[in-house]
Steps between C-alpha positions, in 0.01 A plus 500: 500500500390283797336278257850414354600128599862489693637358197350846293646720780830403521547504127351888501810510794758382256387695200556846743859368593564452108411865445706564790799325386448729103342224311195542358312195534276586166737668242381680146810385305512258213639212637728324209376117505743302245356167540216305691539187670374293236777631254775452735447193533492466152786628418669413816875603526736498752599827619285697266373877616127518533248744633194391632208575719212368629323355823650349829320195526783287738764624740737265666729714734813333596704716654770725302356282178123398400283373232212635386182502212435723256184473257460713207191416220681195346558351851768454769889484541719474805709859565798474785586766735864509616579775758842570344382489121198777564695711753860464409613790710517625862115537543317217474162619531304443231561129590476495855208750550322538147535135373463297835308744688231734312466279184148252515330215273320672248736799438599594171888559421728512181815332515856511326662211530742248328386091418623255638401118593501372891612186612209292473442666103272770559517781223564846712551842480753651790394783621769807385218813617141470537242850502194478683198577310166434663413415860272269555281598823261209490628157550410278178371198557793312405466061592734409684676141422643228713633154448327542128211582615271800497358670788274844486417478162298842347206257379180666592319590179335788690793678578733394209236681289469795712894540512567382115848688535597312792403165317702540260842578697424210691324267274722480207277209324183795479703694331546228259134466439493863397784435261380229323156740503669750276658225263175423430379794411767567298464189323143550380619858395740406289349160349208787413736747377671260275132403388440877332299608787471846695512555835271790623345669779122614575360648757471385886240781556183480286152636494354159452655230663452169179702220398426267744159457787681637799404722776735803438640732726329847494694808568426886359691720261518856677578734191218324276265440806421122338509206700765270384588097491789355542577195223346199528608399126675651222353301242231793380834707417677273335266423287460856385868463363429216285193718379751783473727251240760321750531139385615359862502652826561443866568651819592413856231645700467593856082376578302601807200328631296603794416078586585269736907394620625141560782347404466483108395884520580848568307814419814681296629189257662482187393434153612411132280563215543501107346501238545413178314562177369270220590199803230276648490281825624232381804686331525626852504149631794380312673860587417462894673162531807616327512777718487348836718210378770807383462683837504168740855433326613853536400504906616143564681341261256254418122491414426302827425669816392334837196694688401391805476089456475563160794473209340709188622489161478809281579309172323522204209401410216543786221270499136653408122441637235682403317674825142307464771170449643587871203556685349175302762306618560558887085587547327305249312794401496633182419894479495493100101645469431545785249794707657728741240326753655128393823594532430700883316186617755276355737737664361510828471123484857447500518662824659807368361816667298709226273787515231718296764757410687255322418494086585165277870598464577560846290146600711329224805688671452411837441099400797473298702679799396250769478201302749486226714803471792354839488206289740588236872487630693464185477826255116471342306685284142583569289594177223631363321694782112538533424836349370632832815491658725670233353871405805578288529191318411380126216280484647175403464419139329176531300546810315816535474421884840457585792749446826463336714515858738324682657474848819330612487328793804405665471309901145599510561838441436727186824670356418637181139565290447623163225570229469484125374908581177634460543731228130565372380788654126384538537193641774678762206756602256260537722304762571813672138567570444118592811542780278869592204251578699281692674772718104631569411167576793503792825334332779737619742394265276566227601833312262784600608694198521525123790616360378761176822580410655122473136443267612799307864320426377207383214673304826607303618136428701263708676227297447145649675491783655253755571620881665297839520627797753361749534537853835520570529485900328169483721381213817594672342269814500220299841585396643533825294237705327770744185442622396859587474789278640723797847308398575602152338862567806748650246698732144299503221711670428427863295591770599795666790491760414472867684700696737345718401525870750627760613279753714460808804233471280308758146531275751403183630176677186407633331553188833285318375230708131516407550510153616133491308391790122654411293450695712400846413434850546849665727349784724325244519819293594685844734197580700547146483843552732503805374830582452600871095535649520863452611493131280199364191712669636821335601268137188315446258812604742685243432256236157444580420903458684511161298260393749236342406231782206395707401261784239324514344229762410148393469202739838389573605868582605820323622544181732775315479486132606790173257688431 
């Protein structure tokens, strides 16, 4: 408890004089909502009887009378408290002491009330009874406004990600992001449902992690004692329905990959696949662009979206180049015949850093990432992959080097990839042992397994098949003009939470001061401080020996700065 802030203890002080008074500040009954905001004010009428409830987000006491702001999920509208309306009787207490006294930002009520519209034309419910029905006993952190302008804004990604739920209740334009987020995954199920295809699910745990080169995440089935992987891909499974006689099918999938995180990635992301028989990639073309161009409309209106400095159109038809075409164009070299040891030197001229782990497809890989692959804005496909770099693909039918693949790029970044599929069982072992050799020769995305029982489907008889992938947290950045993955991901991962350090109201201000003045001359820092000899010694030693500030000596005299 002494770790509460003031703000925390005097809230836990009101909550005990509710109780005291016979409400109950978090009640199990059904509370009978007729209406949101949102439809009263679409079907706004005076004096109609509504029942709502949601958050106090604004109070404006004034007296016998106030204003104040309630926000529900479709957004905000003005309630007014009249003494006499709520407490019509003798005992005016549950305006006086409940409403002006023991009620906080951030609390959750339900109100009865009758419309009406104030002076100045604001639609308004007048407040007949309101119920509490959550306290709040941490302060949100709720901007305050002034003079039209905004002042302690919650905008630091670090702790907007950590405290999603207070984001949102403050933030109403995040929650938007997530909205348009589930139109458009809604409109990709549909424009696939409408196409004949089946939505399905497979596995997240699987004995062999396949489908994609990936470091997986390892963890161990108890009961079975066998180590398990979490999915990388569900491609492998898929594929064994279309072997098992599904003509089309796809699935949302949660992936895991045990890699690196920045901006454009997170370990847990999410995933559409499908796949769909007697197709082939450039059936799959013409399908992709149709998509996208459906789901841009259903998510914005329009098939234009702005990212970044950027305005990208999602119309149909997206230009094509040919891989070898790219890196011929913005390197001058042309990989077409080429030795693994040409293509590393080449490689390696360019500046790009290479090493001996590295096989001919991940060389090609890493040229066409750092030389041509952030030049594509504007949707583009990328075809017909070196066969090194696509172990599940069809070997292209004119070029026995290349595969029959492509990858959209859209602002530098890929969005979507799909095959013509592998589906001769040979040829797919035979890549599966060549990614074995490149995982012994130190590639750790390489697969370190064959999968028998995958070999064993297709030894059966897959029809020719076409498969895409799409990543849909990136696809819902471009969408929504967010630069960060973290943004369009409810709870991203993070590095673990350090725990806050206790301080005295002296270390707190001191430390206030520091954290927009780092480093400071230490008698400045004691001279904003205000604090008497005895408590700056006693502050800054505190400080110091938590080890959240430090001072150090440099020429012109001492220094405090955050650790």
């Amino acid at each position: 408890m002494s770790q509460l802030s003031e703000q925390e203890l005097v809230r836990r002080e009101k909550l005990a004089k509710l109780r005291d008074m016979g409400i109950n500040p978090y009640p199990a009954d059904l509370y009978p909502v007729s209406e949101t905001s949102k439809q009263i004010k679409q079907g706004f009428k005076e004096g109609k009887q509504v029942i709502i409830a949601g958050r106090l987000m604004a109070i404006n006491i004034q007296g016998k009378a106030s204003f104040a702001q309630l926000q529900d999920a479709e957004g905000r509208i003005q309630v007014y408290f009249n003494r006499d309306e709520i407490c019509p009787g003798e005992d005016k207490d549950l305006y006086n002491i409940v409403f002006k006294k023991l009620l906080d930002l951030g609390d959750i009520i339900g109100i009865e009330g009758e419309l009406f519209t104030t002076q100045v034309g604001e639609k308004t419910v007048m407040v007949k009874n309101f119920k509490m029905l959550s306290k709040a006993l941490k302060p949100l952190p709720i901007p305050k406004q002034k003079d039209g302008k905004t002042y302690d804004a919650f905008t630091d990604p670090e702790m907007r990600y950590r405290q999603r739920y207070a984001d949102l209740a403050v933030n109403p334009h995040v929650k938007e992001v997530f909205v348009k987020r589930t139109k458009l995954f809604n409109a990709m199920r549909n424009f696939f449902n409408d196409a004949g295809y089946f939505e399905v699910e497979t596995p997240i745990l699987q004995p062999i992690p396949g489908g994609a080169a990936a470091r997986p995440f390892m963890t161990h089935h108890n009961s079975l004692d066998i180590p398990l992987y979490m999915r990388i891909a569900n491609e492998l499974y898929l594929k064994r329905l279309i072997v098992g006689g599904f003509d089309g099918v796809y699935e949302f999938s949660k992936n895991f990959r045990n890699e690196g995180m920045d901006r454009t990635h997170n370990p847990e992301f999410t995933a559409m696949e499908i796949y769909v028989s007697y197709k082939d990639y450039n059936w799959m073309m013409d399908f992709c662009e149709k998509l996208l161009e459906h789901c841009a409309i259903a998510v914005n209106g329009t098939t234009k979206a702005t990212f970044g400095e950027h305005e990208v159109d999602f119309k149909a038809p997206y230009a094509r180049v040919t891989m070898a075409d790219s890196i011929k164009h913005f390197t001058g070299f042309d990989i077409n015949g080429k030795t693994e040891t040409e293509i590393f030197d080449a490689a390696r001229g360019m500046g790009i850093e290479v090493d001996a782990t590295m096989g001919k497809g991940k060389l090609i890989d890493e040229i066409f990432g750092e030389k041509c692959e952030g030049n594509y804005i504007q949707p583009t496909y990328i075809t017909d992959y070196p066969k090194e770099m696509s172990p599940l693909c069809k070997e292209h039918r004119d070029n026995p080097e290349l595969t029959e693949r492509f990858e959209l790029m859209v602002c530098g970044k890929e969005i979507a990839n799909a095959y013509s599929e592998l589906n001769d069982p040979i040829d797919q072992r035979e890549r599966f042992e060549h990614q074995l050799k490149l995982a012994q020769k130190g590639d750790d995305e390489a697969t370190e397994f064959i999968d028998e029982d995958f070999l064993r489907a297709l030894e059966y008889g897959m029809p020719p098949t076409s498969g895409m992938g799409i990543g849909m947290d990136r696809l819902i950045m471009f969408l929504t003009n967010n630069q960060s993955i973290q943004e369009v991901l409810f709870f991203p991962q993070m590095r673990p939470e350090k725990k806050a350090v206790p301080m005295s109201e002296e270390e707190k201000a001191v430390f206030e001061i520091l954290k927009n003045n780092s480093p400071i001359d230490l008698n400045e820092l004691k001279g904003q401080s205000g604090l008497s000899n005895k408590k700056w010694d006693k502050t800054i030693k505190g400080l110091t020996k938590l080890g959240v500030a430090k001072v150090s000596k440099a020429d012109d005299g001492l220094f405090v700065e955050i650790v």
